[in-house]
Coordinates of C-alpha atoms and ligand atoms in Angstrom, one line a residue:
M153 CA -4.1 -24.9 20.5
S154 CA -2.7 -23.7 17.2
R155 CA 0.8 -21.7 17.3
E156 CA 1.3 -18.3 18.4
F157 CA 3.8 -15.9 17.0
S158 CA 6.2 -13.5 18.5
V159 CA 6.0 -10.2 16.4
A160 CA 7.7 -7.2 16.0
V161 CA 6.5 -3.9 14.3
V162 CA 9.4 -1.6 13.2
G163 CA 7.9 1.8 12.8
A164 CA 5.3 1.2 15.3
T165 CA 4.4 5.0 16.1
G166 CA 4.2 5.8 12.8
A167 CA 0.9 6.4 10.5
V168 CA 1.1 2.6 8.9
G169 CA 2.8 1.1 12.0
N170 CA 0.0 1.9 14.2
E171 CA -2.6 0.7 11.6
I172 CA -0.7 -2.6 11.6
L173 CA -1.5 -2.8 15.3
R174 CA -5.2 -2.2 14.8
V175 CA -5.1 -4.9 11.8
L176 CA -3.6 -7.5 13.9
E177 CA -6.1 -6.9 16.7
E178 CA -9.2 -6.8 14.1
R179 CA -8.0 -10.0 12.5
Q180 CA -7.1 -11.9 15.7
F181 CA -3.6 -12.6 14.1
P182 CA -2.1 -15.1 16.9
V183 CA 0.4 -12.9 18.8
K184 CA 2.3 -14.5 21.6
E185 CA 4.4 -11.3 22.3
L186 CA 4.5 -8.0 20.6
R187 CA 7.6 -5.8 20.3
L188 CA 7.4 -2.2 19.3
L189 CA 10.1 -0.7 17.8
A190 CA 10.7 3.0 16.6
S191 CA 13.3 5.7 16.8
E192 CA 15.1 6.6 20.3
R193 CA 12.7 9.6 20.5
S194 CA 9.8 7.3 21.1
E195 CA 11.6 4.9 23.6
G196 CA 9.7 4.4 26.6
T197 CA 6.3 5.8 25.2
F198 CA 3.5 3.5 25.4
L199 CA 0.9 2.1 22.7
E200 CA -2.1 0.2 23.1
F201 CA -2.8 -3.5 21.9
R202 CA -5.4 -5.6 23.0
G203 CA -6.2 -3.2 25.8
E204 CA -2.8 -3.5 27.0
E205 CA 0.0 -0.7 27.3
I206 CA 3.3 -1.9 25.6
V207 CA 6.3 0.0 25.8
V208 CA 8.2 1.4 22.6
E209 CA 11.9 0.3 22.4
A210 CA 14.7 1.9 20.5
L211 CA 15.3 -0.1 17.3
G212 CA 18.6 -1.7 17.5
N213 CA 20.8 -4.5 15.9
D214 CA 19.7 -6.8 19.4
S215 CA 15.8 -5.9 18.6
F216 CA 15.0 -9.1 16.9
G217 CA 15.9 -12.1 19.4
G218 CA 13.3 -14.4 19.6
I219 CA 11.1 -12.8 17.0
D220 CA 9.1 -14.9 14.4
L221 CA 7.8 -12.2 11.9
A222 CA 9.2 -8.5 12.0
L223 CA 6.7 -6.1 10.2
F224 CA 8.7 -3.2 8.9
S225 CA 7.2 0.3 8.1
A226 CA 10.1 3.0 9.1
G227 CA 11.2 3.9 5.8
G228 CA 13.5 2.6 2.9
E229 CA 16.9 3.2 4.6
L230 CA 16.2 1.3 8.0
S231 CA 14.7 -1.5 6.0
Q232 CA 17.5 -1.9 4.1
E233 CA 19.8 -2.1 7.1
Y234 CA 17.7 -3.9 9.3
C235 CA 15.9 -6.6 7.3
P236 CA 18.7 -8.4 7.1
V237 CA 19.7 -8.2 10.8
A238 CA 16.2 -9.3 11.8
A239 CA 16.3 -12.2 9.1
A240 CA 19.9 -13.2 10.5
A241 CA 18.2 -13.5 14.0
G242 CA 15.7 -16.0 12.5
A243 CA 12.8 -13.5 12.0
V244 CA 10.9 -13.2 8.4
C245 CA 10.7 -9.8 7.5
V246 CA 7.4 -8.3 5.8
D247 CA 8.7 -5.2 4.5
N248 CA 6.4 -1.9 3.5
S249 CA 9.2 0.2 2.1
S250 CA 10.6 0.3 -1.4
A251 CA 13.8 -1.1 -0.1
W252 CA 13.6 -4.7 -1.4
R253 CA 10.6 -4.4 -3.8
M254 CA 12.7 -5.3 -6.8
D255 CA 15.2 -7.4 -5.6
P256 CA 14.7 -10.3 -7.9
E257 CA 15.5 -12.8 -4.8
V258 CA 12.6 -10.9 -2.9
P259 CA 9.1 -11.8 -3.6
L260 CA 6.8 -8.8 -4.4
V261 CA 3.1 -10.0 -3.1
V262 CA -0.5 -9.1 -3.1
P263 CA -2.2 -12.1 -1.6
E264 CA -5.1 -12.1 -3.9
V265 CA -2.7 -11.6 -6.9
N266 CA 0.2 -13.8 -6.5
P267 CA 0.1 -15.6 -3.0
G268 CA 2.5 -18.5 -4.3
E269 CA 5.4 -15.9 -4.5
I270 CA 5.4 -16.0 -0.9
A271 CA 7.3 -19.4 -0.6
R272 CA 10.2 -17.3 -2.1
F273 CA 10.7 -15.7 1.3
R274 CA 13.2 -18.2 2.2
N275 CA 15.9 -16.7 -0.3
K276 CA 16.6 -13.7 2.1
G277 CA 14.1 -13.9 4.8
I278 CA 11.9 -10.8 3.3
V279 CA 8.8 -10.7 1.7
A280 CA 8.2 -7.0 0.2
N281 CA 4.9 -5.5 0.2
P282 CA 4.1 -3.2 -3.2
N283 CA 3.6 0.4 -3.2
C284 CA 0.0 1.4 -1.9
S285 CA -1.0 2.6 -5.4
T286 CA 0.2 -0.2 -7.0
I287 CA -1.8 -2.7 -4.8
Q288 CA -5.1 -1.3 -5.5
M289 CA -4.4 -1.1 -9.2
V290 CA -3.2 -4.6 -9.5
L291 CA -6.2 -6.2 -7.9
P292 CA -8.5 -5.2 -10.8
L293 CA -5.8 -5.5 -13.4
K294 CA -5.4 -9.1 -12.3
A295 CA -9.1 -9.8 -12.7
L296 CA -9.0 -8.7 -16.4
H297 CA -5.6 -10.1 -16.9
D298 CA -7.0 -13.7 -16.1
F299 CA -9.6 -13.1 -18.8
S300 CA -7.7 -11.4 -21.5
P301 CA -3.9 -10.4 -20.9
V302 CA -3.3 -6.8 -20.2
K303 CA -1.4 -5.1 -23.0
R304 CA -1.2 -1.5 -21.6
V305 CA -2.2 0.7 -18.5
V306 CA -2.2 4.5 -18.4
V307 CA -2.9 5.6 -14.6
S308 CA -3.2 9.1 -13.2
T309 CA -3.5 9.0 -9.6
Y310 CA -5.0 11.3 -6.8
Q311 CA -3.1 10.2 -3.7
A312 CA -4.0 11.0 0.1
V313 CA -1.4 13.0 2.4
S314 CA -1.3 10.1 4.8
G315 CA 0.7 8.1 2.2
S316 CA 3.7 10.6 3.5
G317 CA 3.0 9.8 7.0
Q318 CA 1.6 11.4 10.3
K319 CA 3.3 14.6 9.6
A320 CA 1.8 14.9 6.4
V321 CA -1.6 14.3 7.6
D322 CA -0.8 16.9 10.2
E323 CA 0.5 19.4 7.8
L324 CA -2.6 19.5 5.7
R325 CA -4.7 19.5 8.7
I326 CA -2.8 22.7 9.8
Q327 CA -2.5 24.2 6.3
S328 CA -6.4 24.1 5.8
G329 CA -7.2 25.8 9.0
E330 CA -4.6 28.7 8.6
L331 CA -5.8 29.3 4.7
L332 CA -9.3 29.1 5.9
N333 CA -8.5 32.2 8.3
G334 CA -6.4 33.9 5.9
R335 CA -3.0 33.1 7.8
P336 CA 0.3 32.3 6.2
I337 CA 1.3 28.7 6.0
E338 CA 4.5 26.7 6.3
C339 CA 5.5 23.9 3.9
K340 CA 7.6 21.4 5.8
V341 CA 6.7 18.0 4.4
Y342 CA 5.7 18.9 0.7
P343 CA 7.6 21.5 -1.4
H344 CA 4.6 23.5 -2.1
Q345 CA 1.1 24.1 -0.5
I346 CA -0.7 21.0 -0.1
G347 CA -4.1 22.6 1.7
F348 CA -6.6 23.2 -1.6
N349 CA -3.9 22.6 -4.0
C350 CA -2.6 19.6 -6.0
L351 CA 1.0 18.5 -6.6
P352 CA 1.8 16.5 -9.6
Q353 CA 5.2 15.4 -8.0
I354 CA 5.4 12.0 -5.3
D355 CA 9.0 11.5 -4.5
A356 CA 12.0 12.6 -6.2
F357 CA 12.2 13.3 -10.4
L358 CA 14.2 10.6 -12.0
D359 CA 16.4 11.2 -15.4
N360 CA 13.6 10.1 -17.7
G361 CA 11.3 12.9 -16.3
Y362 CA 9.2 10.4 -14.4
T363 CA 9.0 10.6 -10.7
K364 CA 10.4 7.6 -8.2
E365 CA 6.6 6.9 -7.6
E366 CA 5.5 6.7 -11.1
M367 CA 8.2 4.3 -11.8
K368 CA 7.0 2.1 -9.0
M369 CA 4.0 1.5 -10.7
V370 CA 5.5 0.8 -13.7
N371 CA 8.2 -1.8 -12.3
E372 CA 6.1 -3.3 -9.5
T373 CA 2.9 -4.0 -11.9
R374 CA 4.7 -6.1 -14.0
K375 CA 6.5 -8.0 -11.3
I376 CA 3.4 -8.6 -9.3
L377 CA 1.6 -9.7 -12.6
G378 CA 4.7 -11.7 -13.9
D379 CA 4.6 -10.3 -17.2
D380 CA 7.2 -7.9 -18.2
G381 CA 5.7 -7.1 -21.6
I382 CA 3.0 -5.3 -19.8
R383 CA 3.4 -1.5 -20.7
V384 CA 2.8 1.0 -17.9
T385 CA 2.7 4.8 -17.9
A386 CA 1.6 6.6 -14.8
T387 CA 1.2 10.2 -13.4
A388 CA 1.2 10.4 -9.5
V389 CA -0.4 13.5 -8.0
R390 CA -0.8 14.4 -4.4
V391 CA -3.8 15.8 -3.5
P392 CA -5.6 17.4 -0.1
V393 CA -7.3 14.1 0.9
F394 CA -6.4 12.4 4.4
Y395 CA -7.1 9.0 3.7
G396 CA -7.9 7.0 0.5
H397 CA -6.2 7.0 -2.9
S398 CA -8.1 7.3 -6.1
E399 CA -7.0 6.0 -9.4
S400 CA -8.2 7.0 -12.9
V401 CA -7.0 3.6 -14.9
N402 CA -7.3 3.0 -18.8
V403 CA -6.5 -0.3 -19.7
E404 CA -6.0 -2.0 -22.9
T405 CA -6.5 -5.9 -23.1
T406 CA -5.7 -8.2 -25.9
G407 CA -9.0 -9.2 -26.6
K408 CA -12.2 -7.4 -26.0
I409 CA -13.6 -7.1 -22.5
T410 CA -17.1 -5.4 -22.6
A411 CA -17.9 -3.2 -19.5
V412 CA -20.4 -5.6 -18.5
K413 CA -17.9 -8.4 -18.5
A414 CA -15.8 -6.5 -16.6
R415 CA -18.2 -5.5 -13.7
E416 CA -18.7 -9.4 -13.4
L417 CA -15.1 -10.4 -13.2
F418 CA -14.4 -7.5 -10.5
A419 CA -17.5 -8.8 -8.6
A420 CA -16.3 -12.2 -8.6
F421 CA -12.6 -11.2 -7.4
P422 CA -11.6 -11.3 -3.9
S423 CA -11.3 -8.0 -2.1
L424 CA -12.7 -5.8 -4.9
E425 CA -16.4 -4.5 -4.8
V426 CA -18.0 -2.9 -7.6
L427 CA -19.6 0.8 -7.2
D428 CA -21.2 1.6 -10.3
D429 CA -24.5 3.1 -10.7
A430 CA -24.2 6.1 -12.8
A431 CA -27.9 6.8 -12.6
K432 CA -27.8 7.0 -9.0
G433 CA -24.4 8.8 -8.8
V434 CA -22.8 5.7 -7.1
Y435 CA -19.2 5.4 -7.6
P436 CA -16.0 5.0 -5.1
M437 CA -14.8 7.9 -3.2
P438 CA -11.9 8.2 -0.8
V439 CA -13.9 9.6 1.9
A440 CA -16.1 6.4 1.9
S441 CA -12.9 4.0 1.5
A442 CA -11.2 5.2 4.7
G443 CA -11.2 2.6 7.4
E444 CA -12.1 -0.1 5.0
D445 CA -10.1 -3.1 3.4
L446 CA -11.6 -3.6 0.2
T447 CA -10.7 -2.1 -3.2
Y448 CA -13.7 -0.1 -4.9
V449 CA -13.8 -0.2 -8.6
G450 CA -16.4 2.0 -10.5
R451 CA -16.8 4.3 -13.3
I452 CA -16.5 1.4 -15.8
R453 CA -16.9 2.0 -19.3
E454 CA -15.5 1.0 -22.7
D455 CA -12.8 3.5 -24.1
E456 CA -14.3 4.6 -27.3
S457 CA -10.9 5.6 -28.9
V458 CA -9.4 2.1 -29.0
D459 CA -10.5 -1.5 -29.7
N460 CA -10.1 -3.3 -26.5
G461 CA -9.9 -0.5 -24.0
L462 CA -11.6 0.0 -20.5
N463 CA -11.5 3.1 -18.3
L464 CA -12.0 2.7 -14.4
W465 CA -11.9 4.6 -11.4
V466 CA -10.3 2.5 -8.5
V467 CA -10.2 3.8 -4.8
A468 CA -8.9 2.1 -1.9
D469 CA -7.4 3.3 1.6
N470 CA -3.8 3.2 1.0
V471 CA -2.8 3.0 4.8
R472 CA -5.1 -0.2 5.1
K473 CA -5.2 -2.4 1.8
G474 CA -2.5 -0.1 0.6
A475 CA 0.0 -0.9 3.5
A476 CA -1.2 -2.3 6.9
T477 CA -3.6 -4.8 5.7
N478 CA -1.7 -6.2 2.7
A479 CA 1.3 -6.6 5.1
V480 CA -0.9 -8.5 7.6
Q481 CA -2.4 -10.6 4.9
I482 CA 1.1 -11.7 4.0
A483 CA 2.1 -12.5 7.7
E484 CA -1.2 -14.6 7.9
I485 CA -0.2 -16.8 5.0
L486 CA 3.5 -17.0 6.3
A487 CA 1.9 -18.0 9.8
E488 CA -0.5 -20.4 8.2
K489 CA 1.7 -22.3 5.5
Y490 CA 5.2 -21.6 6.3
L491 CA 6.5 -20.9 9.8
Ligands
A2P685 P1 9.4 7.7 15.9 O1 7.9 8.1 15.9 O2 10.3 7.3 16.9 O3 10.0 9.0 15.1 P2 5.7 7.9 9.4 O4 5.6 6.9 8.2 O5 4.1 8.2 10.1 O6 6.5 9.0 9.3 O7 6.3 6.9 10.4 C1 7.7 6.6 10.7 C2 8.0 5.5 11.4 O8 9.2 5.2 11.4 C3 7.7 5.9 12.9 O9 7.5 5.0 13.5 C4 9.1 6.5 13.4 O10 9.4 6.4 14.7 C5 10.0 5.5 12.7 N1 11.3 5.8 12.7 C6 11.9 7.0 12.1 N2 13.2 7.2 12.2 C7 13.8 6.0 12.7 C8 15.0 5.4 13.4 N3 16.3 6.0 13.1 N4 15.0 4.1 14.1 C9 13.9 3.9 14.2 N5 12.6 4.1 13.9 C10 12.5 5.0 13.3

């Protein structure tokens, strides 16, 4: 019998944590024991896994005894504090937060793009899962980059509220209902109304005028593609969509890549699906991506304003490939090759 693993999910009651449970089930990850960790507020509640009710425990310094793999999705501060605790107890951490992503000793991995990096988990016992918007963008970029190196990327995002957690999903739902009924709304998660609106701010502003989210896309893309020379500029926008991030991506490559060639490269790349038939109105959309693990590319066309440019529209379920699925894929490689 092949080996089974003791797995902890930190933030199991959250939007991503819960999806991690579903992905572990669907992909039949060899789980021997599952430990569900969240805040004291959730202690003693139950979550279902493979038809069994499992009790949620409060996260603490003694949470990781006997754990082989710890999947973290409870925010950066907790990852900063508890990944080293888990690693010291012998667990390998796959961290969904931004806490460790730019640490030079920590690998930042999208399995279809840079799986070999995972071996560097040994440095700190941590593998970082990239930002959701970065994950779906680097898949088509890598397909192009391997054919002709990417020089510059200009991206605008249209990001779903589920990226801000379950409370944000509730906020959009409640605001939509109140607005349709002409009633006043409350803004708790976002600084402004999200129902029937677009917010050109995701995370805090930095001194350079960009937001943290935008700079994550700049820095993480370079780290994952292993090329600090790639120039990236991003505008990240929150839109009133529940699940599925969309991105308008303009790419400049060193040599010419025709739209026909780009379609061919994307079609051959793992986890990418081309949905691009303008005549029939076929293109990727967030509602169609929800619940799926693929990243969809469409509206593929040559940029007529530069010599070697392409325009793409890239869509993926931010909670699945953008977070839970990517994390479980990393865990699978760790389990198969290294643990
Ligand atoms: P809880 O449900 O007990 O608050 P989301 O991203 O959907 O907002 O989820 C955040 C996750 O992080 C939840 O599982 C949440 O648990 C967990 N979490 C938040 N604060 C803490 C904490 N102090 N200790 C442990 N888990 C926490």
